[in-house]
XYZ file of N, CA and C in Angstrom:
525
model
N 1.595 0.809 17.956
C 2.462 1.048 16.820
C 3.861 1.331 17.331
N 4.646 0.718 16.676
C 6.577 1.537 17.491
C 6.675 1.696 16.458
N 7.334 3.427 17.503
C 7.817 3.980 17.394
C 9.275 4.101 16.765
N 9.725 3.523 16.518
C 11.278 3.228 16.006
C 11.026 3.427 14.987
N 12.355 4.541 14.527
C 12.385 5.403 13.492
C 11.628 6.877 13.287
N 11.112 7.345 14.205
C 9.784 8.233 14.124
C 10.985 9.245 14.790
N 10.801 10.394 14.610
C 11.424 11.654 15.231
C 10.908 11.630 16.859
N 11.803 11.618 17.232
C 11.864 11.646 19.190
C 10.729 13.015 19.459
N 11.102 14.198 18.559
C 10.451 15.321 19.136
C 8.719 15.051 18.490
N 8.853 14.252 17.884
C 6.964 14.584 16.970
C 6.493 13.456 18.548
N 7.539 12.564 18.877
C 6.560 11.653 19.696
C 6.488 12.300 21.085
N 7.028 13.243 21.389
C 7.219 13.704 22.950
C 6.181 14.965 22.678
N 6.357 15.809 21.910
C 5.173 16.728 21.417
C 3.309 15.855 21.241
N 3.536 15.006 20.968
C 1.712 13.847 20.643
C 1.601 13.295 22.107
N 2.742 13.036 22.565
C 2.267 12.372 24.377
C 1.740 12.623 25.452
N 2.057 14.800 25.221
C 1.221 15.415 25.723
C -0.280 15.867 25.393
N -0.471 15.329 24.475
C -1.822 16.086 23.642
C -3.090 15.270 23.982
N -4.475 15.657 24.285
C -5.674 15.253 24.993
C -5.967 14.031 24.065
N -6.507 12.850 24.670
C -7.397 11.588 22.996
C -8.441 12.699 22.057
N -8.781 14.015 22.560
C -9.557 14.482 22.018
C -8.598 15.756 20.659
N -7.531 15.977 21.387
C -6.321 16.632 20.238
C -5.506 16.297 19.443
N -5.876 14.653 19.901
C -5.325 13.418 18.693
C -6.124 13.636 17.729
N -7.411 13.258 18.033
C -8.496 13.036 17.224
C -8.731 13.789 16.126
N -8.705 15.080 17.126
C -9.087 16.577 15.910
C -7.893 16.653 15.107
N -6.344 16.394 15.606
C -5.298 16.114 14.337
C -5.524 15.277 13.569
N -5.798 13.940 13.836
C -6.104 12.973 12.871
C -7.243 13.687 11.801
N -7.999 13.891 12.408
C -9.312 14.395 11.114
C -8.656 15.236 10.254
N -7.798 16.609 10.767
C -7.154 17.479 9.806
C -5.539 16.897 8.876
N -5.000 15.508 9.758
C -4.163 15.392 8.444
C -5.149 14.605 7.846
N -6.381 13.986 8.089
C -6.706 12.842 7.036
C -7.596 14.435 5.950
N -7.778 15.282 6.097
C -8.272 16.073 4.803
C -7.159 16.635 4.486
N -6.187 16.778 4.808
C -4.739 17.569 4.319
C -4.449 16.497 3.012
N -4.459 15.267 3.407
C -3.973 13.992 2.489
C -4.938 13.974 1.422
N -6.323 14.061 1.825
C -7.330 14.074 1.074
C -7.129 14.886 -0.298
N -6.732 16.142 -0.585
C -5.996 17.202 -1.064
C -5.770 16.581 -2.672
N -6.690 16.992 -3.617
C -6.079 16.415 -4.673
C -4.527 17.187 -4.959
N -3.868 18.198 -4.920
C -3.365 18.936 -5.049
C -2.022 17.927 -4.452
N -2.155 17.747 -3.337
C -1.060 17.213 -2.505
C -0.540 16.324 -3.230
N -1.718 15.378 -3.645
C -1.680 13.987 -4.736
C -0.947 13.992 -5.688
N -1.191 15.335 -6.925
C -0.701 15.243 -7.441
C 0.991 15.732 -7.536
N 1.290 16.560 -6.252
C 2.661 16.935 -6.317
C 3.280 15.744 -5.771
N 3.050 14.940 -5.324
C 3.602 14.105 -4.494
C 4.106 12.888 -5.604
N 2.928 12.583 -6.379
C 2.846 11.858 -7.621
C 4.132 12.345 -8.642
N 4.071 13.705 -9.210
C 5.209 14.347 -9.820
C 6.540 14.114 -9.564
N 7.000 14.446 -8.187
C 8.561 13.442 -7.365
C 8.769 12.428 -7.539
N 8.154 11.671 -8.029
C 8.727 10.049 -8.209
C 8.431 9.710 -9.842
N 9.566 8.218 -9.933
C 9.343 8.382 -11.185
C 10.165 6.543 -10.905
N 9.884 6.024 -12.085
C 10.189 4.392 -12.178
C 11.642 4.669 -11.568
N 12.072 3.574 -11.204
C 13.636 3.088 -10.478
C 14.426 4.141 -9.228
N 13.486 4.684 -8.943
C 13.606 5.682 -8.054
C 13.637 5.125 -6.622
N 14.556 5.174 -5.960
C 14.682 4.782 -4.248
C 13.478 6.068 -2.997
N 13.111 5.120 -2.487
C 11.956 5.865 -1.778
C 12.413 5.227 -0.503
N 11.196 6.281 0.349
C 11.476 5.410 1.907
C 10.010 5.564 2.079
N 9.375 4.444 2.802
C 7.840 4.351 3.309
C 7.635 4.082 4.762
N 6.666 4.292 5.126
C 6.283 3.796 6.440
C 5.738 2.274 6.369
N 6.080 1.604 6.985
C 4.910 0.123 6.979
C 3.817 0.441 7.699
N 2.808 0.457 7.767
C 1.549 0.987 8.187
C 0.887 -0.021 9.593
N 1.772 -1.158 9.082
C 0.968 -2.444 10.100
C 2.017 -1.665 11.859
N 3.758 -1.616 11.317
C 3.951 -1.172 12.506
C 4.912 0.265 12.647
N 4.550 1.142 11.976
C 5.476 2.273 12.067
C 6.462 2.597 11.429
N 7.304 1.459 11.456
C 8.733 1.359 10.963
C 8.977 2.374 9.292
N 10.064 3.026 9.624
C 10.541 3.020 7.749
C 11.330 1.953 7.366
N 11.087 2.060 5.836
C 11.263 1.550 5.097
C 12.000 1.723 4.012
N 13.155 1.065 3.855
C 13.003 1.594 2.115
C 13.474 0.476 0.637
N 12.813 0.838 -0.571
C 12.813 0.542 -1.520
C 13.348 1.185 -2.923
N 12.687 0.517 -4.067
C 12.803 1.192 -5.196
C 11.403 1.091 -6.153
N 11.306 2.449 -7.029
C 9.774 2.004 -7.661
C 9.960 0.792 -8.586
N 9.143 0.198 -8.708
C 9.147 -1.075 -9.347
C 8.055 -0.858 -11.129
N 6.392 -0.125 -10.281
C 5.795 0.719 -11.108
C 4.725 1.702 -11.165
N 4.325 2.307 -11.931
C 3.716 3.294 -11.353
C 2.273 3.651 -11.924
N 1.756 3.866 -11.037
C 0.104 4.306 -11.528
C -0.306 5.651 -11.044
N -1.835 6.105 -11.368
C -2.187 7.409 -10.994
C -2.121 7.850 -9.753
N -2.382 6.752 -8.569
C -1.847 7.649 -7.299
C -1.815 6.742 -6.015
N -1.165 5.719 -6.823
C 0.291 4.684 -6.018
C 1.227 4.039 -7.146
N 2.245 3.307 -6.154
C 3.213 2.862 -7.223
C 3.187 1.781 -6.079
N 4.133 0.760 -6.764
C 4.233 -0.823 -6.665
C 6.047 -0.520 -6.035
N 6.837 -0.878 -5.032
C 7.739 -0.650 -4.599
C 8.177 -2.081 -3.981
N 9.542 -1.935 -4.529
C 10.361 -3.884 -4.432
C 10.725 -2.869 -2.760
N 11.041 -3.912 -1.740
C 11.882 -3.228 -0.559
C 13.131 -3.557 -0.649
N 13.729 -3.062 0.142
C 14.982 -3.841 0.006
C 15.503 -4.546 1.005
N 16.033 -5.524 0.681
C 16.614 -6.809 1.448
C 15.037 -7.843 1.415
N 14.448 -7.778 2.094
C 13.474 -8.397 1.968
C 13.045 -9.011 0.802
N 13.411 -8.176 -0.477
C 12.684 -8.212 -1.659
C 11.078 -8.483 -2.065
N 10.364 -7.670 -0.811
C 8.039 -7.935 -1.075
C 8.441 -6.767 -1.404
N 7.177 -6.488 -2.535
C 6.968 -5.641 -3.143
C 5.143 -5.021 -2.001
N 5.530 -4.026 -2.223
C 4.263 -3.126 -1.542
C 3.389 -2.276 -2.889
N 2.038 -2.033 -2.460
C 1.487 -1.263 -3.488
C 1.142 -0.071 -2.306
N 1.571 0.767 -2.587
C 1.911 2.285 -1.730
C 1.287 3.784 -2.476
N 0.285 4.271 -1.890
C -0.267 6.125 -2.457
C 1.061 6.550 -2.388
N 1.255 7.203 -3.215
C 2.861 8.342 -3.935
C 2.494 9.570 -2.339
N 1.610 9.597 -1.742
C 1.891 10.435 -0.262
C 2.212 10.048 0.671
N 2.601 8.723 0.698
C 3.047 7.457 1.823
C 4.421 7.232 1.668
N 5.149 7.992 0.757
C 6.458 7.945 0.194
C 7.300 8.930 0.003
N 8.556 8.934 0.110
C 9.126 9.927 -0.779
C 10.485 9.909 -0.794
N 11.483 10.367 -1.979
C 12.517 9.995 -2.692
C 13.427 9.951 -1.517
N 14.600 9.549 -1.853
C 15.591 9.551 -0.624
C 17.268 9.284 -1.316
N 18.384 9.984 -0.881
C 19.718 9.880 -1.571
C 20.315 8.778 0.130
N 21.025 8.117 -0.821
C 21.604 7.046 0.165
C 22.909 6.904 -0.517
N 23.146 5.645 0.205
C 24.829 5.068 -0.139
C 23.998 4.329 -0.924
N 23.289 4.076 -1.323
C 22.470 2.793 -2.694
C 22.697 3.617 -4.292
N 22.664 4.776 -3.857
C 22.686 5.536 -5.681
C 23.959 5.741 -5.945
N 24.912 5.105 -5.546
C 26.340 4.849 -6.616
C 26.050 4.808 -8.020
N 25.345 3.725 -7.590
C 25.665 3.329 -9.316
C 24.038 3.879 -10.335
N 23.650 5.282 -9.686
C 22.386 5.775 -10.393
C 22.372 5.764 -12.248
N 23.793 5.666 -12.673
C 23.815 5.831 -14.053
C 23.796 4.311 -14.793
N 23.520 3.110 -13.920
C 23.228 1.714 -14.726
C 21.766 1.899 -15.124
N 21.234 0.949 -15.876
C 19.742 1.533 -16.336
C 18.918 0.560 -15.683
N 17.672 1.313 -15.802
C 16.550 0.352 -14.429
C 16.237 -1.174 -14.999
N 16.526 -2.032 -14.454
C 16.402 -3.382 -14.613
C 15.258 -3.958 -13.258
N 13.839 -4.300 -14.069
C 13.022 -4.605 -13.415
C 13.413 -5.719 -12.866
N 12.760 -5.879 -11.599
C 12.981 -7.608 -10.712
C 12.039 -8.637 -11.051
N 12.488 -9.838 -11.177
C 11.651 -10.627 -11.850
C 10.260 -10.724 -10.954
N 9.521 -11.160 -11.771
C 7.817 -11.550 -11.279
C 7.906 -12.662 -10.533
N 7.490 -12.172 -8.815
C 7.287 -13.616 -8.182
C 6.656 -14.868 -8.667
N 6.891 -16.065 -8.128
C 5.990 -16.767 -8.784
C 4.642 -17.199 -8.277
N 4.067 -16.491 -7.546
C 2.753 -16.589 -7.227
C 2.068 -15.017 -7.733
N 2.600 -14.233 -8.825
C 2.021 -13.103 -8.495
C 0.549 -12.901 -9.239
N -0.238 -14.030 -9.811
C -1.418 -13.991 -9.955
C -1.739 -15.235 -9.134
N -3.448 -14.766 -9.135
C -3.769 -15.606 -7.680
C -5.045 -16.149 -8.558
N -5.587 -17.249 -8.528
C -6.107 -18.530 -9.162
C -7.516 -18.598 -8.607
N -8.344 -19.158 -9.242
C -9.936 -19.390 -8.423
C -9.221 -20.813 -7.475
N -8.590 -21.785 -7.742
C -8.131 -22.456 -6.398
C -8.091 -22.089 -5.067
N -7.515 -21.113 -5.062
C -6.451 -20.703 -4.231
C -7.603 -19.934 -3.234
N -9.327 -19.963 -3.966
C -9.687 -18.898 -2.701
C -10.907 -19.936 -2.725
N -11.890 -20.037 -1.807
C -13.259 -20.605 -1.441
C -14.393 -19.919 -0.568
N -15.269 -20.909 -1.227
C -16.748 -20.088 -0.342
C -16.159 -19.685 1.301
N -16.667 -18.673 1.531
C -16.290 -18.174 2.946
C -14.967 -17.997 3.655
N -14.056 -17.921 2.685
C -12.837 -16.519 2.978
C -13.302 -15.637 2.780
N -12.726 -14.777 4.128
C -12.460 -12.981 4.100
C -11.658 -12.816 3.359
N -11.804 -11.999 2.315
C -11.139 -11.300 1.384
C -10.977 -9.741 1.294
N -10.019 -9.285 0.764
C -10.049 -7.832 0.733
C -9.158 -7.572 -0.546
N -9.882 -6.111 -1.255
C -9.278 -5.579 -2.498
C -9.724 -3.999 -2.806
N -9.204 -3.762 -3.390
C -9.186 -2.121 -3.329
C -9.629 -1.748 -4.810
N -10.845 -1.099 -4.660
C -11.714 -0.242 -5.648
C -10.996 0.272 -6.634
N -12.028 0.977 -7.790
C -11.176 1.930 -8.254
C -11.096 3.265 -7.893
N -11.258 3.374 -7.201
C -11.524 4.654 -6.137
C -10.160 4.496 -5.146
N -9.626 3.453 -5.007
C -8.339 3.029 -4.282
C -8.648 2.691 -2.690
N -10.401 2.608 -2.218
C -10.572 2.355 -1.047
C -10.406 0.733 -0.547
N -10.072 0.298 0.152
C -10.114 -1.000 0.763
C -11.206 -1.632 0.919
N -11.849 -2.445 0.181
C -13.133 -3.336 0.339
C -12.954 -4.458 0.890
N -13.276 -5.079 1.896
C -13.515 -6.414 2.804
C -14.715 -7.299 2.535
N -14.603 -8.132 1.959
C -15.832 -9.284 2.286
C -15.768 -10.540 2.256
N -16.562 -11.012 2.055
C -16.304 -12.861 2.577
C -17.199 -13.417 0.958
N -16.631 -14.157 0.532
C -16.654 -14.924 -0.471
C -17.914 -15.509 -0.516
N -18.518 -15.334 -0.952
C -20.303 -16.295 -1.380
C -20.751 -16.509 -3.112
N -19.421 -16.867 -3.796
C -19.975 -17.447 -4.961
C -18.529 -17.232 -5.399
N -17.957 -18.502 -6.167
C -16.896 -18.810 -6.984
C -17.449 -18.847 -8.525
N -17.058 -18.160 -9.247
C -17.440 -18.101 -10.485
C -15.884 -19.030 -11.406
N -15.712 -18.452 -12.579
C -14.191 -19.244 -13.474
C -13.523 -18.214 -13.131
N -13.690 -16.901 -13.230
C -12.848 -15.675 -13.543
C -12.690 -14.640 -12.342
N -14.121 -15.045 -11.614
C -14.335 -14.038 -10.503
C -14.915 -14.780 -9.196
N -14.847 -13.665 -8.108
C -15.686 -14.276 -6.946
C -16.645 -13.177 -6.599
N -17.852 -13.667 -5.812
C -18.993 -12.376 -5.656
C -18.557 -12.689 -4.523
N -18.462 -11.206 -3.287
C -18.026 -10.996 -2.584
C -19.600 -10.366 -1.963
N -19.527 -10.360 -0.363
C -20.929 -9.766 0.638
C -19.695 -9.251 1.519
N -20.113 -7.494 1.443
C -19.425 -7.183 2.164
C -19.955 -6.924 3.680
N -21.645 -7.574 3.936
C -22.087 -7.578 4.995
C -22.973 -6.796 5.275
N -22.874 -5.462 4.541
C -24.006 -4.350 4.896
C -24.544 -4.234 3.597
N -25.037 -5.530 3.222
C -25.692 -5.463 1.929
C -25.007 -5.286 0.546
N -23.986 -5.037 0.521
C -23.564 -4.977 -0.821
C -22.593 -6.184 -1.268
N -22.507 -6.199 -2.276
C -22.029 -7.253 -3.119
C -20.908 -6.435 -4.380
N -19.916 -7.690 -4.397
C -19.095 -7.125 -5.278
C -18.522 -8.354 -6.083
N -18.028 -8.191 -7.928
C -17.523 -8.947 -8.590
C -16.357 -9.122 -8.949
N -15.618 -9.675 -8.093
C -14.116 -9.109 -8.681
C -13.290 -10.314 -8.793
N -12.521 -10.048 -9.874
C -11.326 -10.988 -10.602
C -10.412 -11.353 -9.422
N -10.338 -12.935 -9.675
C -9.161 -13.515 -8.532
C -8.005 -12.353 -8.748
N -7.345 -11.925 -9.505
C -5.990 -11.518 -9.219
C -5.818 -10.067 -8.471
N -7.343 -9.782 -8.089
C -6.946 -8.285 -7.590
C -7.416 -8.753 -5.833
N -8.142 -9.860 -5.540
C -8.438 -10.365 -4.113
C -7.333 -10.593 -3.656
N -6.970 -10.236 -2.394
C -6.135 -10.862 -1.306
C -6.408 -11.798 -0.097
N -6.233 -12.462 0.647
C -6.514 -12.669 1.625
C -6.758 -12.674 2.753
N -7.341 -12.148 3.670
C -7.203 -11.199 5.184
C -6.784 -12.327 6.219
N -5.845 -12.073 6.743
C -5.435 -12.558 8.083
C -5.630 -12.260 9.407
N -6.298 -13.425 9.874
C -6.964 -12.729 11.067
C -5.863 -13.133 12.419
N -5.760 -12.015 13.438
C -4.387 -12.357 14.104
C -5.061 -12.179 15.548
């Protein structure tokens, strides 16, 4: 993961620490996050057209955007310059004053809808890896074993099976 952008002192403080004092941190922020409590304060700070900054998760980096929209515990965030929109937990985020809020008193003008932003029974086939997120908000992975009109049944391998509507499947890239 780089490091770029990360506070010099959090990374010189973790460089000394055992794989085994990683570990035991990792377990205690992943129940700190867990925290409905956290959720919901974190959720409360943000609000539509609001400038945020995120981490990209694939490599470290911040980020930043604006909310685009919002649900119980993520929001949908345009970036900027880039213009991809991310679907981001409201604890993966948080507000930020920049040289961008000049003009905070124009009113929020949504960005138009890409034009691929629903995804088609075409567009997927028997035996793509696919991945989509519950309503529970966990990440589900499986490989495609039945094209229906509306949906695909998904094997996620350890026996279970799932029905879900083309527009909430993505595609997994294998690198």
């Amino acid at each position: 993961m780089n490091s770029q952008g990360t506070d010099p002192r959090m990374i010189e403080a973790l460089e000394g620490a055992s794989s085994l004092q990683l570990y035991q941190l990792k377990a205690l922020i992943e129940g700190m996050l867990a925290d409905p409590r956290r959720g919901i304060a974190a959720r409360a700070t943000l609000h539509l057209g609001q400038p945020v900054q995120f981490v990209d998760f694939r490599d470290g980096q911040m980020r930043r955007g604006k909310i685009i929209a919002m649900r119980d515990t993520q929001a949908t965030v345009l970036e900027e310059g880039t213009k991809r929109t991310w679907k981001i937990p409201c604890l993966a985020m948080q507000g930020y004053h920049g040289a961008g809020r000049r003009d905070e008193q124009a009113p929020y003008e949504p960005p138009p809808e890409p034009a691929s932003a629903t995804s088609h029974a075409r567009e997927f086939q028997r035996g793509d890896t696919v991945t989509f997120d519950d309503r529970d908000g966990r990440n589900i992975t499986g490989v495609i074993v039945r094209i229906n009109q509306r949906t695909a049944t998904l094997g996620t391998g350890d026996g279970g099976t799932w029905r879900v509507p083309f527009h909430a499947l993505r595609h997994v890239l294998d690198v």
